N, C-alpha and C. Protein backbone atom coordinates (compact mmCIF):
# COMPACT_ATOMS: atom_id res chain seq x y z
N UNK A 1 25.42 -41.93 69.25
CA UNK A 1 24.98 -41.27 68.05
C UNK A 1 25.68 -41.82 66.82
N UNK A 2 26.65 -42.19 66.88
CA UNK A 2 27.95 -42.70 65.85
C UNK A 2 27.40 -44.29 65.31
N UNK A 3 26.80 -44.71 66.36
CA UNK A 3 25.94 -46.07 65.85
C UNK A 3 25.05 -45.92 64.91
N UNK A 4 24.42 -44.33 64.99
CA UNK A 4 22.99 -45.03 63.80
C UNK A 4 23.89 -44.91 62.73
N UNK A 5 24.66 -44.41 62.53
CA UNK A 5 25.64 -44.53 60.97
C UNK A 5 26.37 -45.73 60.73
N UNK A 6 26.57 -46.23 61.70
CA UNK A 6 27.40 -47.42 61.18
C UNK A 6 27.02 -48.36 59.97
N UNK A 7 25.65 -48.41 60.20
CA UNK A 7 25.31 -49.28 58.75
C UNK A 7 25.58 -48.59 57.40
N UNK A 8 25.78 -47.41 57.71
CA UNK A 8 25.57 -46.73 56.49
C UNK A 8 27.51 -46.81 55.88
N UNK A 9 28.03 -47.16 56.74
CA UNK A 9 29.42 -46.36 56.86
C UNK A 9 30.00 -47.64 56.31
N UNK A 10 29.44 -48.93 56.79
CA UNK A 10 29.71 -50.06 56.26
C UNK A 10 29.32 -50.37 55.01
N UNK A 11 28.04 -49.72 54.53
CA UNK A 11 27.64 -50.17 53.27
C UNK A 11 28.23 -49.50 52.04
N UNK A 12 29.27 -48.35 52.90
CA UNK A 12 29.34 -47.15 51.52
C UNK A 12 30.72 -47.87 51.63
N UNK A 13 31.55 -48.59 52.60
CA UNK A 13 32.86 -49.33 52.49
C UNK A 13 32.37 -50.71 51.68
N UNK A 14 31.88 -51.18 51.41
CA UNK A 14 31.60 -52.24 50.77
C UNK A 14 31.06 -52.18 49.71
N UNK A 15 30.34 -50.85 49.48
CA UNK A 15 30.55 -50.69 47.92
C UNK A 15 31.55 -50.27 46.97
N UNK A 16 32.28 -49.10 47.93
CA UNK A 16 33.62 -48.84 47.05
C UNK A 16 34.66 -50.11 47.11
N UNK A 17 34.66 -51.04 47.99
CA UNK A 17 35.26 -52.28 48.51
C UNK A 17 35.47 -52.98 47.32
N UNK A 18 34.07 -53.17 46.80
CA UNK A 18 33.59 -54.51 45.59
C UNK A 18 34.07 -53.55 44.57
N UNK A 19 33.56 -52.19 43.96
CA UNK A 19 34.12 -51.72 43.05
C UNK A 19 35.42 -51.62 42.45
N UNK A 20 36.33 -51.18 43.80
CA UNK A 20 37.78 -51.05 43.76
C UNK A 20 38.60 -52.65 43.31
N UNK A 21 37.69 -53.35 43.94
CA UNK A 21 38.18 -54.60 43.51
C UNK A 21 37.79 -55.50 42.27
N UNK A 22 36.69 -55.09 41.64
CA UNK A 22 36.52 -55.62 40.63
C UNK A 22 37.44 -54.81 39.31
N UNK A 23 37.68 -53.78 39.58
CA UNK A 23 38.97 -52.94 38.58
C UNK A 23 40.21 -53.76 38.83
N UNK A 24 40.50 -53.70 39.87
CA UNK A 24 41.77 -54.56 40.84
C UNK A 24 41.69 -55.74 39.92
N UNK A 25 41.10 -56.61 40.03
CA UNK A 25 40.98 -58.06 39.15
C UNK A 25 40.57 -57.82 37.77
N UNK A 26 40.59 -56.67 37.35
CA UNK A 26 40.02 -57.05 35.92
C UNK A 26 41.47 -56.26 34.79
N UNK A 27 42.00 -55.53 35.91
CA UNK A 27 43.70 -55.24 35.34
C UNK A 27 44.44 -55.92 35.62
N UNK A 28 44.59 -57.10 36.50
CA UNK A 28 45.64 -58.23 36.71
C UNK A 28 45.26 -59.19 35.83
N UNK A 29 43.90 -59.54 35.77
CA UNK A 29 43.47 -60.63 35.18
C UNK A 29 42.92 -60.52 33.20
N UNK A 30 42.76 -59.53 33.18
CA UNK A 30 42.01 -58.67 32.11
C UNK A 30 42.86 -58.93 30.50
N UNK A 31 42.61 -59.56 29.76
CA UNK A 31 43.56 -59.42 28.68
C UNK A 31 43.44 -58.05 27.98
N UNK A 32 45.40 -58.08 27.39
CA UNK A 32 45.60 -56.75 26.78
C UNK A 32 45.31 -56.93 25.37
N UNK A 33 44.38 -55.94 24.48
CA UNK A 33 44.25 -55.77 23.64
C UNK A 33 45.58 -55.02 22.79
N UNK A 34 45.47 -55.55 21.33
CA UNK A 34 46.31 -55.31 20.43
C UNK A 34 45.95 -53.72 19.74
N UNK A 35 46.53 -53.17 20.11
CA UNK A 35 45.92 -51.91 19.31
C UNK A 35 46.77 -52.00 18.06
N UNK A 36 45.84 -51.29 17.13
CA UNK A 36 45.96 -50.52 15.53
C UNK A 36 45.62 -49.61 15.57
N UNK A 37 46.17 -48.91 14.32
CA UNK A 37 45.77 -47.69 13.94
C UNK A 37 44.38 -47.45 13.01
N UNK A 38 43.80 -48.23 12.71
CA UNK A 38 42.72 -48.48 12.33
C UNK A 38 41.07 -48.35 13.28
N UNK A 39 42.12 -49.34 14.10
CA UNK A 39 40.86 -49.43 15.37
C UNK A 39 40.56 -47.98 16.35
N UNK A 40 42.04 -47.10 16.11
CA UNK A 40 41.87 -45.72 16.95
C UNK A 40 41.02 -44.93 16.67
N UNK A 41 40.15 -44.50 14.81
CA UNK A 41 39.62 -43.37 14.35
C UNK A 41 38.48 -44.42 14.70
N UNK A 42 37.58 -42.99 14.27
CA UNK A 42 35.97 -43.32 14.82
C UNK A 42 35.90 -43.78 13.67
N UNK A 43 34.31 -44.50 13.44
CA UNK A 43 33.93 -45.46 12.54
C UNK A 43 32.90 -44.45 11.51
N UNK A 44 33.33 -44.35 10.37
CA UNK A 44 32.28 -43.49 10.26
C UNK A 44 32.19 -44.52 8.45
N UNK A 45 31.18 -44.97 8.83
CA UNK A 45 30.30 -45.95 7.56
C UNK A 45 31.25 -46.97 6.51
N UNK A 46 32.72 -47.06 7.05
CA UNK A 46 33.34 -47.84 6.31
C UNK A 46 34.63 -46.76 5.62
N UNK A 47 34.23 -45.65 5.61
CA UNK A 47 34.78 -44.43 5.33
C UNK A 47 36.41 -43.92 5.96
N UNK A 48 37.41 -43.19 5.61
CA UNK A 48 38.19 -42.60 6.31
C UNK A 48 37.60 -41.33 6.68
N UNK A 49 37.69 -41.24 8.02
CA UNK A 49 36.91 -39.50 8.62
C UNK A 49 37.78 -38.68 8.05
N UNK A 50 37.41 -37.23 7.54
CA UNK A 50 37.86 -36.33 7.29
C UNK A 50 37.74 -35.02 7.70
N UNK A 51 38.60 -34.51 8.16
CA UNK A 51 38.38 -32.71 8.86
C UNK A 51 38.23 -33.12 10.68
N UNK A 52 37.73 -32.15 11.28
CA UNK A 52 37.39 -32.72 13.27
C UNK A 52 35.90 -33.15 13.12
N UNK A 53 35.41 -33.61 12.64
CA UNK A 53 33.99 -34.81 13.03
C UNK A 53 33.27 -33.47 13.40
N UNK A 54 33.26 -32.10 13.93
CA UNK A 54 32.12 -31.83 14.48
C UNK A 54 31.78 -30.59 13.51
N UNK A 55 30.16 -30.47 12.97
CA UNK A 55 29.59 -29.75 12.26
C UNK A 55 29.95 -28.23 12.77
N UNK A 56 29.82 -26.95 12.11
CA UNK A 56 30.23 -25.80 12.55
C UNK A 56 28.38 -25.15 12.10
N UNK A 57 28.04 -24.81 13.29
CA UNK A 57 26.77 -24.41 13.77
C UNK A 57 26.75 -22.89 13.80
N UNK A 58 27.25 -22.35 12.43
CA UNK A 58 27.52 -20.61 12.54
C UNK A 58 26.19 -19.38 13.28
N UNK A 59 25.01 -20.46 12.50
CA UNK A 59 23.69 -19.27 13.67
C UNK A 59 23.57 -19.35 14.49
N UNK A 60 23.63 -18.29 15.09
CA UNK A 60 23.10 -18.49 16.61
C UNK A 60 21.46 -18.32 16.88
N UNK A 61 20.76 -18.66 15.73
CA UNK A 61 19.68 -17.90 15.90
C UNK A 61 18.88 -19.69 17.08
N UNK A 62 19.85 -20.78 16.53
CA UNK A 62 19.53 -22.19 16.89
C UNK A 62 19.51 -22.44 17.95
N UNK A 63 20.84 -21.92 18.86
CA UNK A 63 20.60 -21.69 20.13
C UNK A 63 19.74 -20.59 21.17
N UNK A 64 19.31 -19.64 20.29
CA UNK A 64 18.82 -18.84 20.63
C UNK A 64 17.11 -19.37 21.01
N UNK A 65 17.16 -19.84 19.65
CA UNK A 65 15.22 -20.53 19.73
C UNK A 65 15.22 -21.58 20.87
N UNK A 66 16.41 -22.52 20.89
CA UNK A 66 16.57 -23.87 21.77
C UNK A 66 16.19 -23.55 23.59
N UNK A 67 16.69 -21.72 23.36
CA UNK A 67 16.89 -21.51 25.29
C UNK A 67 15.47 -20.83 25.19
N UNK A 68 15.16 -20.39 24.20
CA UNK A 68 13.81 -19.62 24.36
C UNK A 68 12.54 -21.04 24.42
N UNK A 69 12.42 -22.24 23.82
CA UNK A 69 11.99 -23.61 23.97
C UNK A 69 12.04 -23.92 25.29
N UNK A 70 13.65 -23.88 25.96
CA UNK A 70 13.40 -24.11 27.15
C UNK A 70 12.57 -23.28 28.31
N UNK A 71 12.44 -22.03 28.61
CA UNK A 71 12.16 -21.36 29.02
C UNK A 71 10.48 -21.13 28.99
N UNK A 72 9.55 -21.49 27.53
CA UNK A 72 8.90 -21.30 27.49
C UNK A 72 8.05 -22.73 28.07
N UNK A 73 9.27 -23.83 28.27
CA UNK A 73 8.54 -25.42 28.05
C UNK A 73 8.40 -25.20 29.62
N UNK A 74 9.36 -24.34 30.36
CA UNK A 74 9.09 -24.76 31.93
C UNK A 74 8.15 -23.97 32.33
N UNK A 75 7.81 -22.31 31.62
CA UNK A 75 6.68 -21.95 31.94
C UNK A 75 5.59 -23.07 32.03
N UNK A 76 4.89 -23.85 30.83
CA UNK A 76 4.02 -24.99 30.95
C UNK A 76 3.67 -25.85 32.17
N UNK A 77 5.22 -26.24 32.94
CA UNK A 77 5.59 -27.17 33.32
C UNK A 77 4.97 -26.52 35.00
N UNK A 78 4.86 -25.54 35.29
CA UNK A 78 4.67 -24.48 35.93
C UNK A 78 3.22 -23.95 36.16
N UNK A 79 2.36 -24.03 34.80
CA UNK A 79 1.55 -22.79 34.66
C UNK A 79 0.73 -24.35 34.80
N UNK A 80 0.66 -25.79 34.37
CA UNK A 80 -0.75 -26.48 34.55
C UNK A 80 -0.87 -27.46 35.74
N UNK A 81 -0.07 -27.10 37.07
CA UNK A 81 -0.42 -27.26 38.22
C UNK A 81 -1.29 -26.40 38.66
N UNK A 82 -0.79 -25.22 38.22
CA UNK A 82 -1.68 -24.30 38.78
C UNK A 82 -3.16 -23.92 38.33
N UNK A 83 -3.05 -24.06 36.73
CA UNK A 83 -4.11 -24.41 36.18
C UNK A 83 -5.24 -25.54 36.56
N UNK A 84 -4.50 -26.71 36.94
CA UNK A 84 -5.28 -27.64 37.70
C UNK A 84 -6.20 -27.17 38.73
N UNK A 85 -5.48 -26.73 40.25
CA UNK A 85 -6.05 -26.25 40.97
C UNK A 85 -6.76 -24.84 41.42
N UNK A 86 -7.50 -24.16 40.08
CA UNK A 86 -7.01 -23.11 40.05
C UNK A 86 -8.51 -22.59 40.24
N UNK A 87 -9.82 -23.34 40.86
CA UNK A 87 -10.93 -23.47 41.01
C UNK A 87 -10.92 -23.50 42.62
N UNK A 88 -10.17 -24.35 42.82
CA UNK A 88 -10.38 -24.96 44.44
C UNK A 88 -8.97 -24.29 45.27
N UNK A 89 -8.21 -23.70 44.42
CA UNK A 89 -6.78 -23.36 45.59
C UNK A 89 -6.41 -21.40 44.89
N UNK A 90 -6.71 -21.36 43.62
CA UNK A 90 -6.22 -20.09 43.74
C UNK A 90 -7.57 -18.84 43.64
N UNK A 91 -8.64 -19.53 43.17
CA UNK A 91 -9.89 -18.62 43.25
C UNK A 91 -10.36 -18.41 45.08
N UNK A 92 -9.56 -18.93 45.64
CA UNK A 92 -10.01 -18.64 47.27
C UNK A 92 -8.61 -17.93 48.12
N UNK A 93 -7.76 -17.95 47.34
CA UNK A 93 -6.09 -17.51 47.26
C UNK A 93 -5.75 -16.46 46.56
N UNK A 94 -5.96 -14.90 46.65
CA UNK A 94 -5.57 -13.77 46.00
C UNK A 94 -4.07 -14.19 45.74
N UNK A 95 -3.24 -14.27 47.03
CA UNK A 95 -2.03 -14.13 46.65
C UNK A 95 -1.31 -15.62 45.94
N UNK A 96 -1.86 -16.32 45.34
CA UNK A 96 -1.71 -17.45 44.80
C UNK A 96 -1.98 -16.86 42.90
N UNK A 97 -2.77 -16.18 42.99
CA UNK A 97 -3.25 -15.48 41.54
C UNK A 97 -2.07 -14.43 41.22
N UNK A 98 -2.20 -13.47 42.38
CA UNK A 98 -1.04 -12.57 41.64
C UNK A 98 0.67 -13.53 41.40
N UNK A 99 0.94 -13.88 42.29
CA UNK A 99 2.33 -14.40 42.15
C UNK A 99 1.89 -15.05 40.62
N UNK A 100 0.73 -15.79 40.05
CA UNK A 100 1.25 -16.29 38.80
C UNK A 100 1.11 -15.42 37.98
N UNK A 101 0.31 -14.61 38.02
CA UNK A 101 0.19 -13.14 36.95
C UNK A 101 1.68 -12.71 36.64
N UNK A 102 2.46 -12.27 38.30
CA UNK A 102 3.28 -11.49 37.81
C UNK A 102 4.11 -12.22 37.14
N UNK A 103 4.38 -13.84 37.15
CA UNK A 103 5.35 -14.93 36.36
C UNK A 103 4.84 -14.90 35.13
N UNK A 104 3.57 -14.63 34.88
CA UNK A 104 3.53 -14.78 33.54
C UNK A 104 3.72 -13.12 32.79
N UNK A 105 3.63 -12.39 33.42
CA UNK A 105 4.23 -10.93 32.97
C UNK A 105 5.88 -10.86 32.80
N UNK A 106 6.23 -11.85 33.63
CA UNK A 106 7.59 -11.39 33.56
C UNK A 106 8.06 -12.44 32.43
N UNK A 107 6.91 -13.66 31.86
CA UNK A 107 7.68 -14.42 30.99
C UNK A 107 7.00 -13.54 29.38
N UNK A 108 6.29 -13.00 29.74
CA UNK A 108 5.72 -11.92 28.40
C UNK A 108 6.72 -10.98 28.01
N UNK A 109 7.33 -10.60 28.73
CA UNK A 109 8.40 -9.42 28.77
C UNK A 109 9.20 -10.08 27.90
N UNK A 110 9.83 -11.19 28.78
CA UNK A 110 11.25 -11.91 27.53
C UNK A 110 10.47 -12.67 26.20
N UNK A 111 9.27 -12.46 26.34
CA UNK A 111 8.89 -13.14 24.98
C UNK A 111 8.70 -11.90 23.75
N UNK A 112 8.13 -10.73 24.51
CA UNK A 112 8.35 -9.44 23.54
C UNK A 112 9.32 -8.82 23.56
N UNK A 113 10.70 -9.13 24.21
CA UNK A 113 12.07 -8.79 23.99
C UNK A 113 12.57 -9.34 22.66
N UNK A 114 12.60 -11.21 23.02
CA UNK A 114 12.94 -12.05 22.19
C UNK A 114 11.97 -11.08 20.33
N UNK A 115 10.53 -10.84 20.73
CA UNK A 115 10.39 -10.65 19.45
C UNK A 115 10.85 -9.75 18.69
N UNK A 116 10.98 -8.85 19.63
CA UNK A 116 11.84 -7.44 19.00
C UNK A 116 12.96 -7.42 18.96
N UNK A 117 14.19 -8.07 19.61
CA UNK A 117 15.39 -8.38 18.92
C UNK A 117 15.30 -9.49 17.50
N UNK A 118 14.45 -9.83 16.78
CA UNK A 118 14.33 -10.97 15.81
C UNK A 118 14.20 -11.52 16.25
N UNK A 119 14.56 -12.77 17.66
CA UNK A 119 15.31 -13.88 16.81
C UNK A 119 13.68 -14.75 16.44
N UNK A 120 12.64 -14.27 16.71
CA UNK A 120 11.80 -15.79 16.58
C UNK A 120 11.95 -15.40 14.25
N UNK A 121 11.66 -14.56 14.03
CA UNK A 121 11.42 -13.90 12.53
C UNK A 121 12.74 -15.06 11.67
N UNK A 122 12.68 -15.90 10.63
CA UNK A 122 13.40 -16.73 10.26
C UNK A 122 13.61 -15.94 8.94
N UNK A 123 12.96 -15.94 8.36
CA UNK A 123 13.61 -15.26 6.92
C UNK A 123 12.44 -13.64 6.99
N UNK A 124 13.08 -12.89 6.07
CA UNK A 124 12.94 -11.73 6.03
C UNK A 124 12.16 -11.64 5.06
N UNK A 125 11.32 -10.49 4.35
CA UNK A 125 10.72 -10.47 3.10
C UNK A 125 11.69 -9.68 2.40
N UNK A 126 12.73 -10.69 1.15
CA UNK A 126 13.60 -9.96 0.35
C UNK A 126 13.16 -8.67 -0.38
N UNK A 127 13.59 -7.65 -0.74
CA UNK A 127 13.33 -6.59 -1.29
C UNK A 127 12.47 -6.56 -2.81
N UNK A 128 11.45 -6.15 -3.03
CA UNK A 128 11.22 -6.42 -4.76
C UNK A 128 11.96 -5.99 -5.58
N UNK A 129 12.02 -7.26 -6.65
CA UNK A 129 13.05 -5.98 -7.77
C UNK A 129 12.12 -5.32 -8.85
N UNK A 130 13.10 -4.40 -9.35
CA UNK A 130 12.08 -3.78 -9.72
C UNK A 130 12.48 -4.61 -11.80
């Protein structure tokens, strides 16, 4: 039984083999670079960077829409297989119909959650003055 693996056992030693060894030769052999302090900061257009490089993303309303995108993109991803066959495999298939009913009830639910907590609503209608 230990035989049908052998090829496999050899090939996964001969790949970490060549890998391990091409690091092996490329730190003995490898020239050392001169570091600066110049060359350490990121490159940003010729510029000195200023502050931590990463933007501060205070809404959450961005991530909020981004998981609700996802969620709604895999419904799709989901709903036009079934749509495809949905003449020849689920009109002769009760229980092929309900299981997608109830997926799409249950993705209606978080879509009239989502609407009633805000977040899809982007700006508000400011108050009139008077």
């Amino acid at each position: 039984m230990l035989q049908e693996y052998f090829s496999a056992l050899i090939q996964f030693i001969a790949g970490f083999g060549f890998a391990g060894l091409i690091i092996v030769l490329s730190v003995l052999f490898g020239r050392r670079a001169k570091t600066r302090r110049s060359m350490e900061i990121p490159y940003e257009c010729g510029n000195v960077p200023e502050g931590d490089g990463s933007p501060a993303f205070w809404n959450v309303k961005f991530y909020l829409v981004a998981m609700l995108f996802l969620v709604f993109d895999l419904e799709v991803v989901f709903l036009y297989p079934w749509a495809l066959g949905f003449k020849d495999f689920v009109l002769q298939n009760g229980e092929a119909f309900g299981a997608m009913t109830a997926f799409i009830a249950i993705l209606m639910v978080a879509y009239l959650y989502a609407v009633g907590k805000g977040v899809i609503v982007w700006h508000k209608n400011p108050a009139p003055r008077d």
